[in-house]
């Protein structure tokens, strides 16, 4: 496995150091050996191409990068048996060139699947799933040692802890598709960090507590059943104004750690469409919510990494998915549209520097 110098350094500082010290690999992932927590940003290829400064800023601030869409099936799997890695390769080459680690997002998701997938028979679906995991993980094994194996397995409204989100994979393969995917990923890359990734796990209100319970239930079921999951990904698309369930979230994370799992923050941003307009007030509320979140998820130990869903407010899905009624630009990310750091960055900087 060809690692860049920077990756080797990161590795020796974190998981590798614990392995050398004689702990089990599972525990080692969770401990992070007191190293500073790597910071990452998600990157969408058209943005990188539109603004050369974006790549320079990511390379300057980050140790990790996550492809936004390039590994999703609608992009990478245009037809049965066909792989299109043109876009993902560009992100991987950017990462390699700047010594960043790539986080693989995502091997399986309920969304953004091409129509041909739904036409598969159950046995074909199992084969296609296994083949996809093998081909993609092997292609990027030099640069990606962490993977969202399954993204968003829990429905928004989870009426019981057993609730699972409907997806084409679930319809074709059954609930076992999640465990099967982890086994396959582990067979292909036994040393990779294998993540179950989810959103809306952090709030005190609405559907979030039930979703947290259902997610926790699924993780326990996977671990009890022997699936080689090694990490939990908290997307953390924070809904501006929604209170963070500080104690419950801290307890949930502690419980995940007790299973030997690493904790990643994978897609942090703040949906600020319903927050007050004035910038200083809005930025302060955003920073305070991020503080509440990061304080809770680090209460029982360090994070494996913190990744924001983009770096600058200039390029963010929140601008088109959750536009503000007052026409003012959204400010969900740590840097403003001129790449100046905002209070949110100071909070992230504090937590990524925590011993
Ligand atoms: C979003 C992208 O940012 C959009 O550009 C795309 O159209 C839809 O997906 N959770 C995830 C991400 O895991 O893949 C999503 O990214 C945001 C929510």
Short mmCIF file of C-alpha atoms and ligand atoms in Angstrom, two decimals:
data_model
loop_
_atom_site.label_atom_id
_atom_site.label_comp_id
_atom_site.label_asym_id
_atom_site.label_seq_id
_atom_site.Cartn_x
_atom_site.Cartn_y
_atom_site.Cartn_z
CA UNK A 1 0.00 0.00 0.00
CA UNK A 2 1.63 3.25 -1.15
CA UNK A 3 1.14 5.90 1.51
CA UNK A 4 2.32 9.49 1.14
CA UNK A 5 4.70 10.83 3.80
CA UNK A 6 1.91 12.85 5.32
CA UNK A 7 -0.38 9.84 5.51
CA UNK A 8 2.38 7.77 7.08
CA UNK A 9 2.91 10.47 9.66
CA UNK A 10 -0.82 10.70 10.34
CA UNK A 11 -1.05 6.94 10.57
CA UNK A 12 1.90 6.57 12.92
CA UNK A 13 0.51 9.34 15.11
CA UNK A 14 -2.94 7.82 15.33
CA UNK A 15 -4.16 4.27 14.87
CA UNK A 16 -0.78 2.81 13.92
CA UNK A 17 0.82 3.97 17.12
CA UNK A 18 -1.80 2.21 19.22
CA UNK A 19 -1.44 -0.99 17.22
CA UNK A 20 2.30 -0.86 17.81
CA UNK A 21 1.62 -0.41 21.51
CA UNK A 22 -0.20 -3.73 21.51
CA UNK A 23 -3.89 -2.86 21.59
CA UNK A 24 -6.33 -4.59 19.29
CA UNK A 25 -6.92 -2.86 15.95
CA UNK A 26 -10.56 -2.16 16.82
CA UNK A 27 -9.63 -0.36 20.02
CA UNK A 28 -6.75 1.32 18.27
CA UNK A 29 -9.09 3.04 15.84
CA UNK A 30 -11.03 4.51 18.70
CA UNK A 31 -8.09 5.77 20.73
CA UNK A 32 -6.33 8.02 18.23
CA UNK A 33 -3.39 8.05 20.67
CA UNK A 34 -3.76 11.69 21.65
CA UNK A 35 -2.91 12.97 18.18
CA UNK A 36 -4.51 16.12 16.82
CA UNK A 37 -7.68 15.29 14.96
CA UNK A 38 -7.38 15.49 11.15
CA UNK A 39 -9.63 18.07 9.48
CA UNK A 40 -11.24 17.45 6.12
CA UNK A 41 -13.58 19.04 3.60
CA UNK A 42 -15.91 17.56 1.04
CA UNK A 43 -15.07 18.56 -2.51
CA UNK A 44 -17.26 18.60 -5.63
CA UNK A 45 -15.22 18.38 -8.82
CA UNK A 46 -17.00 21.19 -10.74
CA UNK A 47 -16.19 23.55 -7.83
CA UNK A 48 -12.52 22.57 -7.91
CA UNK A 49 -12.49 23.26 -11.64
CA UNK A 50 -14.36 26.55 -11.31
CA UNK A 51 -12.06 28.09 -8.70
CA UNK A 52 -8.38 27.13 -8.48
CA UNK A 53 -8.21 28.82 -5.09
CA UNK A 54 -10.54 26.17 -3.62
CA UNK A 55 -7.96 23.42 -4.10
CA UNK A 56 -5.19 25.57 -2.64
CA UNK A 57 -7.25 26.42 0.43
CA UNK A 58 -8.27 22.81 1.01
CA UNK A 59 -4.66 21.69 0.64
CA UNK A 60 -3.61 24.41 3.06
CA UNK A 61 -6.17 23.73 5.78
CA UNK A 62 -7.05 20.05 5.45
CA UNK A 63 -5.58 16.60 5.88
CA UNK A 64 -8.58 14.83 4.32
CA UNK A 65 -10.96 15.25 1.43
CA UNK A 66 -14.31 13.59 0.67
CA UNK A 67 -15.75 13.37 -2.85
CA UNK A 68 -19.26 14.87 -2.73
CA UNK A 69 -20.84 13.05 -5.69
CA UNK A 70 -18.06 11.43 -7.68
CA UNK A 71 -18.40 7.97 -6.11
CA UNK A 72 -22.18 7.93 -6.02
CA UNK A 73 -23.65 5.31 -8.30
CA UNK A 74 -25.40 7.74 -10.67
CA UNK A 75 -21.94 9.10 -11.49
CA UNK A 76 -19.70 6.06 -11.20
CA UNK A 77 -22.05 3.31 -12.47
CA UNK A 78 -23.72 4.53 -15.69
CA UNK A 79 -24.67 1.03 -16.89
CA UNK A 80 -24.57 -2.59 -15.69
CA UNK A 81 -20.98 -3.81 -15.53
CA UNK A 82 -19.65 -0.33 -16.36
CA UNK A 83 -17.56 1.83 -14.04
CA UNK A 84 -16.86 5.49 -14.77
CA UNK A 85 -14.09 6.71 -12.51
CA UNK A 86 -13.21 9.86 -14.46
CA UNK A 87 -14.55 12.28 -11.86
CA UNK A 88 -13.54 10.28 -8.78
CA UNK A 89 -10.03 9.84 -10.17
CA UNK A 90 -9.68 13.63 -10.38
CA UNK A 91 -10.54 14.01 -6.71
CA UNK A 92 -8.21 11.12 -5.79
CA UNK A 93 -5.39 12.67 -7.83
CA UNK A 94 -5.96 16.01 -6.12
CA UNK A 95 -5.70 14.22 -2.76
CA UNK A 96 -2.59 12.30 -3.77
CA UNK A 97 -0.93 15.42 -5.16
CA UNK A 98 -1.38 17.32 -1.93
CA UNK A 99 -0.77 14.46 0.46
CA UNK A 100 -4.37 14.33 1.70
CA UNK A 101 -6.23 11.19 2.67
CA UNK A 102 -9.47 10.60 0.74
CA UNK A 103 -12.56 9.45 2.63
CA UNK A 104 -14.58 7.11 0.43
CA UNK A 105 -18.17 8.36 0.17
CA UNK A 106 -20.09 6.17 -0.33
CA UNK A 107 -20.22 2.49 -1.23
CA UNK A 108 -23.98 1.99 -0.71
CA UNK A 109 -26.76 4.57 -0.32
CA UNK A 110 -30.51 4.47 -0.77
CA UNK A 111 -30.34 7.55 -3.03
CA UNK A 112 -28.65 8.37 -6.34
CA UNK A 113 -28.82 4.86 -7.75
CA UNK A 114 -29.28 4.47 -11.52
CA UNK A 115 -32.46 2.81 -12.78
CA UNK A 116 -30.68 -0.34 -13.93
CA UNK A 117 -30.03 -1.29 -10.30
CA UNK A 118 -33.76 -1.66 -9.57
CA UNK A 119 -34.09 -4.09 -12.45
CA UNK A 120 -31.63 -6.59 -10.91
CA UNK A 121 -32.76 -9.89 -9.45
CA UNK A 122 -31.93 -10.46 -5.77
CA UNK A 123 -28.99 -12.73 -6.56
CA UNK A 124 -27.68 -10.32 -9.20
CA UNK A 125 -27.97 -7.48 -6.70
CA UNK A 126 -25.81 -9.32 -4.17
CA UNK A 127 -23.20 -9.97 -6.85
CA UNK A 128 -23.26 -6.39 -8.16
CA UNK A 129 -22.94 -5.03 -4.63
CA UNK A 130 -19.96 -7.25 -3.84
CA UNK A 131 -18.30 -6.50 -7.17
CA UNK A 132 -18.80 -2.75 -6.72
CA UNK A 133 -17.27 -2.74 -3.25
CA UNK A 134 -14.27 -4.72 -4.46
CA UNK A 135 -13.62 -2.64 -7.57
CA UNK A 136 -14.00 0.75 -5.93
CA UNK A 137 -12.06 -0.03 -2.76
CA UNK A 138 -9.18 -1.59 -4.64
CA UNK A 139 -8.94 1.32 -7.07
CA UNK A 140 -8.43 3.85 -4.29
CA UNK A 141 -6.70 1.70 -1.70
CA UNK A 142 -3.54 3.84 -1.78
CA UNK A 143 -5.40 7.04 -0.91
CA UNK A 144 -8.62 6.00 0.87
CA UNK A 145 -8.33 4.07 4.12
CA UNK A 146 -11.76 5.03 5.43
CA UNK A 147 -15.09 4.34 3.77
CA UNK A 148 -18.74 5.09 4.29
CA UNK A 149 -19.79 1.51 3.67
CA UNK A 150 -23.50 2.23 4.08
CA UNK A 151 -24.88 5.75 4.13
CA UNK A 152 -28.13 6.74 5.85
CA UNK A 153 -29.62 3.34 6.81
CA UNK A 154 -32.29 4.78 9.12
CA UNK A 155 -35.53 6.50 8.02
CA UNK A 156 -36.16 10.08 9.11
CA UNK A 157 -39.10 8.96 11.16
CA UNK A 158 -38.22 5.75 12.95
CA UNK A 159 -41.35 4.42 14.68
CA UNK A 160 -39.35 1.69 16.43
CA UNK A 161 -35.67 0.92 17.07
CA UNK A 162 -35.91 -1.81 14.43
CA UNK A 163 -36.84 0.70 11.71
CA UNK A 164 -34.70 0.65 8.56
CA UNK A 165 -34.76 3.02 5.63
CA UNK A 166 -36.20 1.61 2.43
CA UNK A 167 -33.69 1.32 -0.36
CA UNK A 168 -33.20 -0.63 -3.51
CA UNK A 169 -30.58 -2.72 -1.70
CA UNK A 170 -32.94 -3.52 1.12
CA UNK A 171 -35.72 -4.39 -1.32
CA UNK A 172 -33.50 -6.72 -3.31
CA UNK A 173 -31.13 -8.20 -0.73
CA UNK A 174 -33.07 -7.70 2.51
CA UNK A 175 -31.98 -6.08 5.79
CA UNK A 176 -28.83 -8.19 5.69
CA UNK A 177 -27.44 -6.00 2.90
CA UNK A 178 -25.79 -3.80 5.54
CA UNK A 179 -23.90 -6.66 7.22
CA UNK A 180 -23.02 -8.17 3.84
CA UNK A 181 -21.53 -4.87 2.71
CA UNK A 182 -19.35 -4.61 5.81
CA UNK A 183 -18.12 -8.19 5.40
CA UNK A 184 -17.27 -7.56 1.77
CA UNK A 185 -15.47 -4.30 2.55
CA UNK A 186 -13.49 -5.99 5.30
CA UNK A 187 -12.49 -8.85 2.99
CA UNK A 188 -11.21 -6.33 0.43
CA UNK A 189 -9.45 -3.95 2.84
CA UNK A 190 -9.04 -5.52 6.27
CA UNK A 191 -7.18 -2.46 7.62
CA UNK A 192 -9.61 0.17 6.35
CA UNK A 193 -11.89 2.08 8.68
CA UNK A 194 -15.42 0.90 7.84
CA UNK A 195 -18.07 3.48 8.67
CA UNK A 196 -21.85 3.46 9.09
CA UNK A 197 -22.84 7.06 8.34
CA UNK A 198 -26.04 8.88 9.34
CA UNK A 199 -27.61 12.33 9.88
CA UNK A 200 -29.98 13.90 12.43
CA UNK A 201 -28.56 11.89 15.33
CA UNK A 202 -27.73 14.89 17.50
CA UNK A 203 -30.87 16.86 18.33
CA UNK A 204 -33.11 16.92 21.39
CA UNK A 205 -36.31 17.40 19.39
CA UNK A 206 -38.49 16.19 16.52
CA UNK A 207 -37.53 12.84 15.01
CA UNK A 208 -33.90 12.91 16.17
CA UNK A 209 -34.10 10.96 19.49
CA UNK A 210 -35.95 8.08 17.81
CA UNK A 211 -33.52 8.09 14.90
CA UNK A 212 -30.58 8.00 17.32
CA UNK A 213 -32.15 4.97 19.06
CA UNK A 214 -32.73 3.15 15.79
CA UNK A 215 -29.20 3.87 14.60
CA UNK A 216 -27.77 2.67 17.89
CA UNK A 217 -29.90 -0.46 17.66
CA UNK A 218 -28.57 -1.20 14.19
CA UNK A 219 -24.95 -0.70 15.25
CA UNK A 220 -25.41 -3.06 18.21
CA UNK A 221 -27.08 -5.61 15.95
CA UNK A 222 -24.17 -5.42 13.49
CA UNK A 223 -21.53 -5.75 16.21
CA UNK A 224 -23.40 -8.56 17.97
CA UNK A 225 -23.78 -10.36 14.67
CA UNK A 226 -20.05 -10.15 13.99
CA UNK A 227 -20.13 -7.61 11.16
CA UNK A 228 -16.72 -5.90 10.87
CA UNK A 229 -17.94 -2.33 11.35
CA UNK A 230 -15.15 -0.20 12.85
CA UNK A 231 -16.61 3.30 12.97
CA UNK A 232 -19.66 5.48 13.20
CA UNK A 233 -20.01 8.58 11.03
CA UNK A 234 -22.01 11.51 12.39
CA UNK A 235 -22.84 13.58 9.33
CA UNK A 236 -23.80 16.57 11.47
CA UNK A 237 -25.78 18.60 8.97
CA UNK A 238 -26.85 20.74 11.92
CA UNK A 239 -30.31 22.25 11.65
CA UNK A 240 -29.84 25.84 12.74
CA UNK A 241 -31.78 26.58 15.90
CA UNK A 242 -32.44 22.96 16.84
CA UNK A 243 -31.08 22.22 20.33
CA UNK A 244 -28.31 19.64 20.52
CA UNK A 245 -29.21 16.80 22.93
CA UNK A 246 -25.93 17.32 24.76
CA UNK A 247 -26.19 14.63 27.45
CA UNK A 248 -27.98 12.04 25.34
CA UNK A 249 -25.58 12.56 22.44
CA UNK A 250 -22.56 12.27 24.73
CA UNK A 251 -23.96 9.03 26.16
CA UNK A 252 -24.70 7.65 22.70
CA UNK A 253 -21.14 8.40 21.52
CA UNK A 254 -19.69 6.89 24.68
CA UNK A 255 -21.70 3.74 24.06
CA UNK A 256 -20.40 3.56 20.46
CA UNK A 257 -16.84 3.96 21.75
CA UNK A 258 -17.43 1.19 24.28
CA UNK A 259 -18.12 -1.10 21.32
CA UNK A 260 -14.60 -0.26 20.09
CA UNK A 261 -15.80 2.02 17.31
CA UNK A 262 -14.11 5.18 16.12
CA UNK A 263 -16.21 8.33 15.82
CA UNK A 264 -15.98 10.47 12.70
CA UNK A 265 -17.71 13.76 12.03
CA UNK A 266 -18.23 13.35 8.31
CA UNK A 267 -20.37 16.15 6.85
CA UNK A 268 -20.53 19.06 9.28
CA UNK A 269 -22.35 22.22 8.19
CA UNK A 270 -25.11 24.39 9.65
CA UNK A 271 -28.37 24.87 7.76
CA UNK A 272 -28.91 28.52 8.61
CA UNK A 273 -31.98 29.31 6.49
CA UNK A 274 -34.16 29.98 9.52
CA UNK A 275 -31.55 31.80 11.62
CA UNK A 276 -31.55 35.61 11.98
CA UNK A 277 -30.18 37.60 9.05
CA UNK A 278 -27.47 39.83 10.58
CA UNK A 279 -24.14 38.20 9.92
CA UNK A 280 -22.44 38.58 13.30
CA UNK A 281 -25.49 37.28 15.13
CA UNK A 282 -25.94 34.41 12.72
CA UNK A 283 -22.25 33.43 12.79
CA UNK A 284 -22.31 33.43 16.60
CA UNK A 285 -25.37 31.14 16.71
CA UNK A 286 -23.76 28.81 14.18
CA UNK A 287 -20.51 28.66 16.15
CA UNK A 288 -22.40 28.05 19.41
CA UNK A 289 -24.33 25.13 17.90
CA UNK A 290 -21.13 23.60 16.53
CA UNK A 291 -19.56 24.06 19.96
CA UNK A 292 -22.47 22.25 21.64
CA UNK A 293 -22.19 19.43 19.15
CA UNK A 294 -18.41 19.00 19.27
CA UNK A 295 -18.31 19.30 23.07
CA UNK A 296 -20.84 16.46 23.37
CA UNK A 297 -19.17 14.13 20.88
CA UNK A 298 -15.70 14.62 22.39
CA UNK A 299 -16.80 14.30 26.02
CA UNK A 300 -15.76 10.63 26.17
CA UNK A 301 -12.70 10.80 23.90
CA UNK A 302 -11.15 12.20 20.74
CA UNK A 303 -12.67 12.09 17.29
CA UNK A 304 -11.02 10.23 14.46
CA UNK A 305 -11.53 13.26 12.21
CA UNK A 306 -13.76 16.26 11.57
CA UNK A 307 -14.91 16.87 8.01
CA UNK A 308 -17.09 19.76 6.89
CA UNK A 309 -19.37 19.43 3.84
CA UNK A 310 -17.35 21.90 1.82
CA UNK A 311 -14.89 24.49 3.06
CA UNK A 312 -16.27 27.85 1.98
CA UNK A 313 -19.75 29.39 1.85
CA UNK A 314 -18.97 30.05 -1.81
CA UNK A 315 -19.57 26.38 -2.57
CA UNK A 316 -22.25 24.69 -0.51
CA UNK A 317 -25.30 22.60 -1.20
CA UNK A 318 -27.13 24.57 1.53
CA UNK A 319 -27.34 27.57 -0.80
CA UNK A 320 -29.62 25.75 -3.21
CA UNK A 321 -31.16 23.12 -0.94
CA UNK A 322 -32.03 25.50 1.95
CA UNK A 323 -31.99 29.06 0.54
CA UNK A 324 -32.87 31.92 2.85
CA UNK A 325 -36.17 33.73 2.37
CA UNK A 326 -34.41 37.10 2.90
CA UNK A 327 -32.15 36.46 -0.08
CA UNK A 328 -28.98 36.72 2.04
CA UNK A 329 -26.38 34.06 1.33
CA UNK A 330 -26.22 31.02 3.57
CA UNK A 331 -23.17 30.73 5.83
CA UNK A 332 -23.03 27.03 6.77
CA UNK A 333 -19.27 26.47 6.54
CA UNK A 334 -16.10 27.47 8.45
CA UNK A 335 -14.86 29.94 5.81
CA UNK A 336 -16.85 32.71 4.17
CA UNK A 337 -17.14 33.16 0.43
CA UNK A 338 -13.84 35.07 0.39
CA UNK A 339 -12.14 32.26 2.30
CA UNK A 340 -11.91 34.27 5.52
CA UNK A 341 -12.27 32.11 8.65
CA UNK A 342 -15.47 32.59 10.66
CA UNK A 343 -16.24 31.85 14.33
CA UNK A 344 -17.27 28.33 13.27
CA UNK A 345 -13.69 27.70 12.20
CA UNK A 346 -12.32 28.79 15.57
CA UNK A 347 -14.54 26.20 17.23
CA UNK A 348 -13.45 23.45 14.85
CA UNK A 349 -9.84 24.51 15.24
CA UNK A 350 -10.11 24.16 18.99
CA UNK A 351 -11.57 20.66 18.82
CA UNK A 352 -9.24 19.40 16.14
CA UNK A 353 -6.29 20.53 18.25
CA UNK A 354 -7.52 18.82 21.40
CA UNK A 355 -4.91 16.45 22.83
C1 LIG B 1 -25.48 15.95 -1.29
C2 LIG B 1 -24.62 16.81 -2.19
O1 LIG B 1 -24.02 17.84 -1.46
C3 LIG B 1 -25.45 17.33 -3.30
O2 LIG B 1 -24.65 18.08 -4.19
C4 LIG B 1 -26.15 16.17 -4.00
O3 LIG B 1 -26.95 16.57 -4.98
C5 LIG B 1 -26.99 15.39 -3.02
O4 LIG B 1 -26.15 14.94 -2.02
N1 LIG B 1 -25.86 13.42 3.09
C6 LIG B 1 -24.90 12.82 2.31
C7 LIG B 1 -24.36 13.53 1.15
O5 LIG B 1 -24.41 11.75 2.67
O6 LIG B 1 -23.96 12.66 0.12
C8 LIG B 1 -25.31 14.55 0.62
O7 LIG B 1 -24.64 15.31 -0.38
C9 LIG B 1 -25.80 15.46 1.74
C10 LIG B 1 -26.53 14.66 2.77
#
